[in-house]
Amino acid sequence: MDPSEVEFLAEKEMVKIIPNFSLDKIYLIGGDLGPFNPGLPVDVPVWLALNLKQRQKCRIVPPEWMDVEKLEEMRELERKEDTFTPVPSPYYMELTKLLLNHASDNIPKADEIRTLVKDIWDTRIAKLRLSADSFISQQEAHAKLDNLTLMEINTIRSLLLDSLNCMFKLRSNLQPGSSKGQFMDY
Amino acid sequence: MPCERKPMRYGHSEGHTEVCFDDSGKFIVTCGNDGDVRIWESLDDDDPKFITVGEKAFSLALRNGKLVTASSNNTVQIHTFPDGDPDGILTRFTTNATHVTFNSSGSRVAAGSSDFMVKVVDVSDSSQQKTLRGHEAPVLSVAFDPKDDFLASASCDGSVVVWNIEEQTQAISWPLLQKTNDVSNAKSLCRLSWQPGTGKFLAVPVEMKVHLYERGSWDHVSNLSDDLLTQPINVVAWSPCGRFLAAGSVGGSMTVWDVNSKVCVERQKHEKGFTVCSLSWNPSGSQIAYTDTEGCLGMLDGFSSSTTDTNKQVPVKKTAKDYDDLFDDDDDRLMDEGLSDTNSPVKKPVAADDDDDDDFLMPATGRVRNRGAILDDENSLDTGSLRLGQDKFGDDDDAGSTVEPTAAPLVPLRPVYEGPMPTPPQRAFQPGSTPAHLTHRFMMWNSVGIVRGYNDELDNAIDVEFHDSAVHHAMHLTNSLGHTMADLSQEAVLLACPSTDELASKLQCLHFSSWDTNKEWMVDLPQGEDVKALCLGQGWAAVATNTLMLRMFSIGGVQREIFSLPGPVVCMSGHGEQLLIVYHRATGFDGDQALGVQLLQFSRRRRQIINGEPLPLSHKSHLSWLGFTAEGTPCYVDSDGVVRMLNRTLGNTWTPVCNTRETCKSKSDHYWVVGVHENPQQLRCIPCKGSRFPPTLPRPAVAILPFKLPLCQTSTEKGQMEEQFWRSALFHNHYSFLSSSGYEINEDGQNQSQKEQQELLMKMFALSCKLEREFRCVELAELMTQNVVTLAIKYASRSRRMVLAQRLSEIALEKANQIQEEEREEEEPEYSSYRRTSGYSGCVQVLGSGKPSSSSGQPRVTNILDNMTSSKKSTPLSGSAGKQNKTPVLKPLAPRPKTKVSPSANLLKIETSQPKTGFQLWLEENRKNIIADNPDLEETEIIKEAMGKFRTLSAEERLVGRVQTGFQSTNGVKFLTLD
């Protein structure tokens, strides 16, 4: 899976906006949105929020977790725990990227939030690498990874699977009784 | 001593907090568990300055611009006040300090610590330390002797010790308290306090009493107690004058004693009964600030009168003593008479009750000092009022004596008034604005947009922003005139500033919707006239001034009407052609405001709809928002969060439609209302955590609250439906108002709402039926429209309530008559021939037995009467009557069928045009079977037969049909007449 595909999925998440126009309910395949009243918060998918934002038709209300204090707390917890802690949103990284890139003027302390989310991401990826490393070095067969987001799985999936494949091949070559090895001998 | 308990507010996070005033009494300074010291300009300060002193702050003391705090890093630190710059560490302990305090000159600080030590440190030179060792448990509190010789400390080992500071020895030690092992386990914080000035007494809170020890002799002189105190006293604090002693208890009660007379002069209870953990008198002696263990800050205000009382007390006592001499051995009776003679001009209060007089007299005579206190204990009377009575009596006395011998005025005494106290009138405000003293504030937030005002060093500007960017783009104006008031509409922005020394009060209008190039106009008000409130309507602007004048302007700047207001304006609001003004009608008493309201309409018929009637407010609250709903119904909110709306159908009364405080999580949270919508029912407001209004940054988000009428028992199904019905009725009043004032209305919406109400009525009807409340059913039926009554009749007859059905049919008839009469009034001349038929169809009950052929020729009114009587007679034998009847079996019931269905139209034709009842549906399905069984039946007989069969069906089977029956069903009555 491509990161852009994951981002596409993240765009389905709902976010609150405050429109500055008036529009009746709109009926879409994915469900009804609206009605839009100027000044009244309304829930819309991220893709629409960003589109409206780009046309300067709305202000985006940042999700509740996108708050310096809450993120700091999460970062601390993430650093303290050995396992993965629950994340505020299954698409936290994508949403942060999208919202901060397009609507940083509506989000207080955007820079701090960017840094904090990056910190959390880095911590988690480091944990992921560490556990992958121990998984391989100890030749485990199973590993349980809770609270991983799609994006995080994606970053490691191709590398991990390829390298496991590769190692499997190498290992099977080493074993004396294996057919491949015998064949190679000839 | 009348004192006002101000509402508590959030100060710190939960835990021990302390409070003190600065030297000038201007700031309240608190510290708490969150490690911050906050500096409040007043209790309403929503943006207090704060200084972070550590992880936790246990205690603070403030004197001469130095703020000393005990924080969790085991140090006692100094910060400068009010800047908050760190100024070094005064001393350290091996564990945290529990209490710090300054001496009276501010040169030394004493600190008690959990490591059993007490240290006395020079502020200027922290190396000058004196350590007092001897306690065997953590120190609870320390107190300096005002003369700086001694220091008192209380400890968890149960002892209260007085130390000689210079010699570092114990002067005396009393085992007074319960032993504990830690401050957190101590029952009471036992904050000691030394009487300021001479330092004559040391006050020590011991259980429910305060012990007073005399300086020097260290004798236990007396106790202060109060019967109503049931929990141990936590803190005591002397008033700056040294006359009063305030105490706060673990149970949240606060008591103030007059130390000379040992009488309790004030009792207050903490709002929630939390533990009061700190008390502090304002240096002026007029206020007591207190904090609780939940981190909230509160204040008792209004002690100023008590201090003046103090001065008065002296002459009163003297005069009383004089009398005492005069009537030395006389009994009270005689003295009483004598006294009441001398103050004959003010005899009334004295003569009220003889027993009371005695009570008043005894302390006043001053013969037995302590008797007052004893009396106090014996009587569960409010001693506060007792004292007041005594004061008053004395003063009356004095007044009496000064009237007679005018030559010898002792001290000019004002008579003390003890009746209801007038409330200071609330100031004029703009609804939807935040207080003017803020540097960043909302000048207006309404349904059109937001006007923000900035007034700091960098900039003095006004930002105008529209919710709907289609109205106008955002504007940024420099506020060179210093505008403080603003209003915003779809057409214009109206701004006004108060007058200054040189400049008159100005009104500025940015008329952005103007089609010419001049988008702005400005008007100077006459000298001495200041704008107090302003509002915009459609095509007009109104300004109320301090000279009780209301000036109208057209939106283009033409001066229009001018008239006088009945009282000082509080606020105004405009909508379309309506202007709503609220003003001070009179002086309110005991915290209430006396407001009046005027509602004017400037449509074709200019008139005053509400002329100066009182505006109902919750008790002890003031107006906090005034406006119109989007649909144009006047609405307002008071400071208790109750939203009230005008009910035009009930003689312009005000109905409470929502209490925003009910949805608040904490007591200090409020909702700041920005708009009200009737359709859909929305109360748009901004939730404010810990304040009454929102800050401008971060940008607050609007929330929506539902309305709820405060009816009884809304937890039950019945109460819920009643609430829904009346709310729906109330919130759809605007349709009739709008149509009557010539607006187009949304017919669909109106029909929808009516349908909703009728549905609710029907549900309530069904519920009452189930509960066997037939009378209630009839009452409900009276609220129904005729169509629904027929449905109700059907329901009643199905559930075998024939008496109910009978009564309902009478109601239906009545309603039909009413409708007919209305119709006749409307369209008498044109459709008379047609209306006769519609007249018939209106009186449904008649169908089974009426005589249409004869009636068609007669005048209609008699016709109806005939039918009515005949229907009553013939109902019991309707079986036979129905058989012989040749009139159509089914007829449209609706009173105004514009489709020209003739009375003789046949069954099938009508069936196609009418919604079908369950029976009809069933009949359609089964007609063939019936005809096959009885081929020779006529149409009516077929139906009769079918009816018989239908009756034999089970209820469930019938229900299948009933579900499909809409409210338009017109055939319900048929069942009844065929019974």
mmCIF file of C-alpha atoms in Angstrom, chain B residues 170-425:
data_model
loop_
_atom_site.group_PDB
_atom_site.id
_atom_site.type_symbol
_atom_site.label_atom_id
_atom_site.label_comp_id
_atom_site.label_asym_id
_atom_site.label_seq_id
_atom_site.Cartn_x
_atom_site.Cartn_y
_atom_site.Cartn_z
ATOM 1 C CA GLN B 170 9.571 27.921 74.730
ATOM 2 C CA ALA B 171 7.638 30.518 76.703
ATOM 3 C CA ILE B 172 4.714 28.226 77.199
ATOM 4 C CA SER B 173 3.210 25.136 75.677
ATOM 5 C CA TRP B 174 -0.378 23.947 75.776
ATOM 6 C CA PRO B 175 -1.444 20.423 74.844
ATOM 7 C CA LEU B 176 -4.608 21.387 73.010
ATOM 8 C CA LEU B 177 -4.847 19.401 69.833
ATOM 9 C CA GLN B 178 -5.239 15.805 68.870
ATOM 10 C CA LYS B 179 -2.014 14.054 68.029
ATOM 11 C CA THR B 180 -1.467 12.969 64.448
ATOM 12 C CA ASN B 181 1.527 11.912 62.462
ATOM 13 C CA ASP B 182 1.249 14.220 59.466
ATOM 14 C CA VAL B 183 -0.258 17.483 58.331
ATOM 15 C CA SER B 184 -2.421 15.650 55.832
ATOM 16 C CA ASN B 185 -3.950 13.583 58.630
ATOM 17 C CA ALA B 186 -4.535 16.482 60.989
ATOM 18 C CA LYS B 187 -8.168 17.217 61.676
ATOM 19 C CA SER B 188 -7.570 20.914 61.547
ATOM 20 C CA LEU B 189 -4.800 23.054 60.099
ATOM 21 C CA CYS B 190 -4.960 25.030 63.341
ATOM 22 C CA ARG B 191 -3.906 28.318 61.813
ATOM 23 C CA LEU B 192 -3.097 30.551 64.771
ATOM 24 C CA SER B 193 -3.601 34.258 64.670
ATOM 25 C CA TRP B 194 -2.376 37.044 66.893
ATOM 26 C CA GLN B 195 -4.520 40.094 67.375
ATOM 27 C CA PRO B 196 -3.021 42.913 65.312
ATOM 28 C CA GLY B 197 -1.937 46.129 66.976
ATOM 29 C CA THR B 198 -1.288 45.432 70.637
ATOM 30 C CA GLY B 199 -1.214 41.698 70.228
ATOM 31 C CA LYS B 200 -3.274 41.279 73.327
ATOM 32 C CA PHE B 201 -4.828 38.001 72.348
ATOM 33 C CA LEU B 202 -3.663 34.920 70.589
ATOM 34 C CA ALA B 203 -6.483 33.060 68.904
ATOM 35 C CA VAL B 204 -6.137 29.298 68.719
ATOM 36 C CA PRO B 205 -8.750 27.183 66.982
ATOM 37 C CA VAL B 206 -9.420 24.148 69.134
ATOM 38 C CA GLU B 207 -12.087 21.791 67.864
ATOM 39 C CA MET B 208 -15.294 23.798 67.474
ATOM 40 C CA LYS B 209 -14.148 26.736 69.591
ATOM 41 C CA VAL B 210 -11.582 29.455 69.384
ATOM 42 C CA HIS B 211 -9.514 29.872 72.534
ATOM 43 C CA LEU B 212 -8.221 33.340 73.313
ATOM 44 C CA TYR B 213 -4.982 33.539 75.307
ATOM 45 C CA GLU B 214 -3.742 36.749 76.793
ATOM 46 C CA ARG B 215 -0.275 37.901 75.857
ATOM 47 C CA GLY B 216 2.209 37.848 78.687
ATOM 48 C CA SER B 217 0.183 36.018 81.286
ATOM 49 C CA TRP B 218 -0.694 33.293 78.774
ATOM 50 C CA ASP B 219 -3.995 32.791 80.535
ATOM 51 C CA HIS B 220 -6.880 31.240 78.750
ATOM 52 C CA VAL B 221 -9.151 34.271 78.807
ATOM 53 C CA SER B 222 -12.202 33.157 76.966
ATOM 54 C CA ASN B 223 -13.725 31.042 74.233
ATOM 55 C CA LEU B 224 -15.508 32.055 71.101
ATOM 56 C CA SER B 225 -18.034 29.543 69.980
ATOM 57 C CA ASP B 226 -21.167 29.193 67.991
ATOM 58 C CA ASP B 227 -23.830 26.559 68.301
ATOM 59 C CA LEU B 228 -24.096 26.196 64.592
ATOM 60 C CA LEU B 229 -20.476 25.178 64.266
ATOM 61 C CA THR B 230 -20.454 21.412 64.114
ATOM 62 C CA GLN B 231 -17.068 20.753 62.581
ATOM 63 C CA PRO B 232 -13.585 21.635 63.775
ATOM 64 C CA ILE B 233 -12.332 25.101 62.961
ATOM 65 C CA ASN B 234 -9.512 25.107 60.460
ATOM 66 C CA VAL B 235 -8.365 28.711 60.270
ATOM 67 C CA VAL B 236 -8.832 31.929 62.187
ATOM 68 C CA ALA B 237 -8.036 35.440 61.052
ATOM 69 C CA TRP B 238 -8.262 38.753 62.841
ATOM 70 C CA SER B 239 -9.768 41.716 61.080
ATOM 71 C CA PRO B 240 -7.215 44.491 60.452
ATOM 72 C CA CYS B 241 -8.876 46.596 63.148
ATOM 73 C CA GLY B 242 -8.452 43.794 65.657
ATOM 74 C CA ARG B 243 -12.081 43.858 66.645
ATOM 75 C CA PHE B 244 -13.435 40.969 64.713
ATOM 76 C CA LEU B 245 -12.248 37.436 64.374
ATOM 77 C CA ALA B 246 -13.168 35.308 61.424
ATOM 78 C CA ALA B 247 -12.986 31.547 61.467
ATOM 79 C CA GLY B 248 -13.411 28.950 58.748
ATOM 80 C CA SER B 249 -14.253 25.377 59.548
ATOM 81 C CA VAL B 250 -13.683 21.989 58.019
ATOM 82 C CA GLY B 251 -17.389 21.819 57.292
ATOM 83 C CA GLY B 252 -17.288 24.998 55.281
ATOM 84 C CA SER B 253 -18.917 27.372 57.724
ATOM 85 C CA MET B 254 -17.425 30.785 58.223
ATOM 86 C CA THR B 255 -18.157 32.723 61.352
ATOM 87 C CA VAL B 256 -17.204 36.218 62.399
ATOM 88 C CA TRP B 257 -17.228 37.195 66.066
ATOM 89 C CA ASP B 258 -17.073 40.557 67.639
ATOM 90 C CA VAL B 259 -14.341 39.817 70.135
ATOM 91 C CA ASN B 260 -15.379 42.456 72.689
ATOM 92 C CA SER B 261 -18.911 41.224 73.050
ATOM 93 C CA LYS B 262 -18.136 37.641 71.953
ATOM 94 C CA VAL B 263 -21.196 37.747 69.821
ATOM 95 C CA CYS B 264 -21.280 36.077 66.491
ATOM 96 C CA VAL B 265 -21.988 38.829 63.990
ATOM 97 C CA GLU B 266 -21.898 36.938 60.768
ATOM 98 C CA ARG B 267 -22.363 33.396 59.652
ATOM 99 C CA GLN B 268 -21.890 32.159 56.155
ATOM 100 C CA LYS B 269 -21.732 28.704 54.733
ATOM 101 C CA HIS B 270 -19.512 27.593 51.898
ATOM 102 C CA GLU B 271 -21.604 26.985 48.783
ATOM 103 C CA LYS B 272 -20.828 23.309 48.698
ATOM 104 C CA GLY B 273 -19.687 22.769 52.241
ATOM 105 C CA PHE B 274 -16.065 22.155 51.284
ATOM 106 C CA THR B 275 -13.343 22.715 53.830
ATOM 107 C CA VAL B 276 -12.259 26.312 54.129
ATOM 108 C CA CYS B 277 -8.481 26.166 54.267
ATOM 109 C CA SER B 278 -7.533 29.811 54.171
ATOM 110 C CA LEU B 279 -9.102 33.099 55.170
ATOM 111 C CA SER B 280 -7.794 36.580 54.640
ATOM 112 C CA TRP B 281 -9.195 40.003 55.456
ATOM 113 C CA ASN B 282 -8.802 42.823 53.023
ATOM 114 C CA PRO B 283 -6.602 45.472 54.698
ATOM 115 C CA SER B 284 -9.582 47.824 54.429
ATOM 116 C CA GLY B 285 -11.574 45.358 56.515
ATOM 117 C CA SER B 286 -14.450 45.246 54.079
ATOM 118 C CA GLN B 287 -13.906 41.859 52.515
ATOM 119 C CA ILE B 288 -12.843 38.377 53.459
ATOM 120 C CA ALA B 289 -11.356 36.193 50.787
ATOM 121 C CA TYR B 290 -11.350 32.476 51.385
ATOM 122 C CA THR B 291 -10.324 29.341 49.578
ATOM 123 C CA ASP B 292 -11.360 25.746 49.935
ATOM 124 C CA THR B 293 -9.585 22.444 49.528
ATOM 125 C CA GLU B 294 -11.106 22.029 46.078
ATOM 126 C CA GLY B 295 -9.097 24.978 44.827
ATOM 127 C CA CYS B 296 -11.955 27.450 44.601
ATOM 128 C CA LEU B 297 -11.765 31.053 45.623
ATOM 129 C CA GLY B 298 -14.634 32.919 47.214
ATOM 130 C CA MET B 299 -15.289 36.185 48.895
ATOM 131 C CA LEU B 300 -17.520 37.696 51.513
ATOM 132 C CA ASP B 301 -18.089 41.326 50.725
ATOM 133 C CA GLY B 302 -19.741 44.203 52.452
ATOM 134 C CA PHE B 303 -18.166 44.253 55.895
ATOM 135 C CA SER B 304 -17.626 47.998 55.521
ATOM 136 C CA SER B 305 -20.872 48.748 57.290
ATOM 137 C CA SER B 306 -19.728 46.676 60.179
ATOM 138 C CA THR B 307 -16.645 48.767 60.698
ATOM 139 C CA THR B 308 -18.710 51.923 60.759
ATOM 140 C CA ASP B 309 -20.933 50.145 63.204
ATOM 141 C CA THR B 310 -17.902 49.789 65.322
ATOM 142 C CA ASN B 311 -17.547 53.493 65.617
ATOM 143 C CA LYS B 312 -21.152 53.915 66.379
ATOM 144 C CA GLN B 313 -21.121 51.257 68.964
ATOM 145 C CA VAL B 314 -19.314 53.402 71.453
ATOM 146 C CA PRO B 315 -21.841 56.165 71.931
ATOM 147 C CA VAL B 316 -24.617 53.638 71.869
ATOM 148 C CA LYS B 317 -23.096 51.855 74.788
ATOM 149 C CA LYS B 318 -22.705 55.095 76.597
ATOM 150 C CA THR B 319 -26.279 56.091 76.232
ATOM 151 C CA ALA B 320 -27.355 52.664 77.252
ATOM 152 C CA LYS B 321 -25.223 52.940 80.344
ATOM 153 C CA ASP B 322 -26.748 56.281 81.139
ATOM 154 C CA TYR B 323 -30.120 54.699 81.054
ATOM 155 C CA ASP B 324 -28.791 51.942 83.131
ATOM 156 C CA ASP B 325 -27.823 54.425 85.764
ATOM 157 C CA LEU B 326 -31.140 56.129 85.571
ATOM 158 C CA PHE B 327 -33.154 53.032 86.073
ATOM 159 C CA ASP B 328 -30.672 51.357 88.239
ATOM 160 C CA ASP B 329 -32.794 48.916 90.163
ATOM 161 C CA ASP B 330 -35.887 49.086 88.082
ATOM 162 C CA ASP B 331 -37.108 46.047 86.348
ATOM 163 C CA ASP B 332 -36.942 45.714 82.631
ATOM 164 C CA ARG B 333 -40.570 46.503 82.211
ATOM 165 C CA LEU B 334 -40.239 49.977 83.561
ATOM 166 C CA MET B 335 -37.125 50.628 81.631
ATOM 167 C CA ASP B 336 -38.787 49.408 78.549
ATOM 168 C CA GLU B 337 -41.583 51.891 78.963
ATOM 169 C CA GLY B 338 -39.229 54.649 79.715
ATOM 170 C CA LEU B 339 -37.244 53.937 76.657
ATOM 171 C CA SER B 340 -40.164 53.630 74.386
ATOM 172 C CA ASP B 341 -41.365 56.948 75.667
ATOM 173 C CA THR B 342 -38.143 58.648 74.783
ATOM 174 C CA ASN B 343 -38.095 57.289 71.329
ATOM 175 C CA SER B 344 -41.712 57.801 70.544
ATOM 176 C CA PRO B 345 -40.927 58.897 67.009
ATOM 177 C CA VAL B 346 -39.656 55.424 66.240
ATOM 178 C CA LYS B 347 -41.873 53.433 68.430
ATOM 179 C CA LYS B 348 -43.061 51.024 65.860
ATOM 180 C CA PRO B 349 -40.217 48.537 65.756
ATOM 181 C CA VAL B 350 -40.000 48.503 69.496
ATOM 182 C CA ALA B 351 -43.639 47.904 70.038
ATOM 183 C CA ALA B 352 -43.591 44.940 67.726
ATOM 184 C CA ASP B 353 -43.123 42.363 70.420
ATOM 185 C CA ASP B 354 -42.543 42.812 74.084
ATOM 186 C CA ASP B 355 -40.458 39.685 74.497
ATOM 187 C CA ASP B 356 -38.246 40.733 71.707
ATOM 188 C CA ASP B 357 -37.820 44.072 73.330
ATOM 189 C CA ASP B 358 -36.464 42.422 76.391
ATOM 190 C CA ASP B 359 -34.053 40.478 74.315
ATOM 191 C CA PHE B 360 -32.904 43.580 72.626
ATOM 192 C CA LEU B 361 -32.588 45.448 75.802
ATOM 193 C CA MET B 362 -30.466 43.153 77.805
ATOM 194 C CA PRO B 363 -27.277 43.396 75.847
ATOM 195 C CA ALA B 364 -27.932 47.058 75.273
ATOM 196 C CA THR B 365 -27.949 47.866 78.943
ATOM 197 C CA GLY B 366 -24.420 46.624 79.113
ATOM 198 C CA ARG B 367 -24.955 45.546 82.682
ATOM 199 C CA VAL B 368 -23.913 41.998 82.216
ATOM 200 C CA ARG B 369 -21.504 41.789 79.392
ATOM 201 C CA ASN B 370 -21.524 38.078 79.022
ATOM 202 C CA ARG B 371 -25.225 37.812 79.155
ATOM 203 C CA GLY B 372 -25.299 38.680 75.520
ATOM 204 C CA ALA B 373 -23.213 35.672 74.800
ATOM 205 C CA ILE B 374 -25.256 33.445 77.039
ATOM 206 C CA LEU B 375 -28.395 34.686 75.447
ATOM 207 C CA ASP B 376 -26.805 33.938 72.178
ATOM 208 C CA ASP B 377 -26.230 30.386 73.141
ATOM 209 C CA GLU B 378 -29.667 29.904 74.476
ATOM 210 C CA ASN B 379 -31.476 31.336 71.525
ATOM 211 C CA SER B 380 -31.299 29.693 68.215
ATOM 212 C CA LEU B 381 -32.280 33.043 66.790
ATOM 213 C CA ASP B 382 -30.139 34.591 64.144
ATOM 214 C CA THR B 383 -27.807 36.580 66.281
ATOM 215 C CA GLY B 384 -26.880 38.733 63.361
ATOM 216 C CA SER B 385 -30.314 40.213 63.298
ATOM 217 C CA LEU B 386 -30.376 40.291 67.034
ATOM 218 C CA ARG B 387 -27.367 42.491 66.997
ATOM 219 C CA LEU B 388 -28.787 44.612 64.324
ATOM 220 C CA GLY B 389 -31.875 45.064 66.360
ATOM 221 C CA GLN B 390 -29.747 46.100 69.240
ATOM 222 C CA ASP B 391 -27.830 48.559 67.149
ATOM 223 C CA LYS B 392 -30.957 49.958 65.760
ATOM 224 C CA PHE B 393 -32.469 50.256 69.144
ATOM 225 C CA GLY B 394 -29.539 52.137 70.421
ATOM 226 C CA ASP B 395 -29.542 54.429 67.485
ATOM 227 C CA ASP B 396 -33.209 55.050 67.769
ATOM 228 C CA ASP B 397 -32.534 55.934 71.278
ATOM 229 C CA ASP B 398 -29.986 58.372 70.260
ATOM 230 C CA ALA B 399 -32.100 59.840 67.539
ATOM 231 C CA GLY B 400 -34.830 60.320 70.069
ATOM 232 C CA SER B 401 -32.574 62.090 72.455
ATOM 233 C CA THR B 402 -31.042 64.309 69.819
ATOM 234 C CA VAL B 403 -34.429 65.391 68.639
ATOM 235 C CA GLU B 404 -35.420 66.650 72.027
ATOM 236 C CA PRO B 405 -32.292 68.374 73.256
ATOM 237 C CA THR B 406 -31.007 69.677 69.956
ATOM 238 C CA ALA B 407 -28.435 71.731 71.713
ATOM 239 C CA ALA B 408 -26.340 68.728 72.591
ATOM 240 C CA PRO B 409 -25.687 66.621 69.551
ATOM 241 C CA LEU B 410 -23.374 63.853 70.644
ATOM 242 C CA VAL B 411 -22.090 62.409 67.439
ATOM 243 C CA PRO B 412 -24.081 62.928 64.255
ATOM 244 C CA LEU B 413 -25.503 59.464 63.780
ATOM 245 C CA ARG B 414 -27.311 58.244 60.758
ATOM 246 C CA PRO B 415 -30.173 55.992 61.657
ATOM 247 C CA VAL B 416 -29.257 52.456 60.783
ATOM 248 C CA TYR B 417 -31.588 50.979 58.239
ATOM 249 C CA GLU B 418 -32.226 47.308 58.553
ATOM 250 C CA GLY B 419 -34.892 46.726 55.917
ATOM 251 C CA PRO B 420 -34.320 45.343 52.477
ATOM 252 C CA MET B 421 -31.204 46.802 50.927
ATOM 253 C CA PRO B 422 -31.408 48.384 47.494
ATOM 254 C CA THR B 423 -29.525 46.585 44.751
ATOM 255 C CA PRO B 424 -27.069 48.623 42.748
ATOM 256 C CA PRO B 425 -28.679 48.917 39.325
#
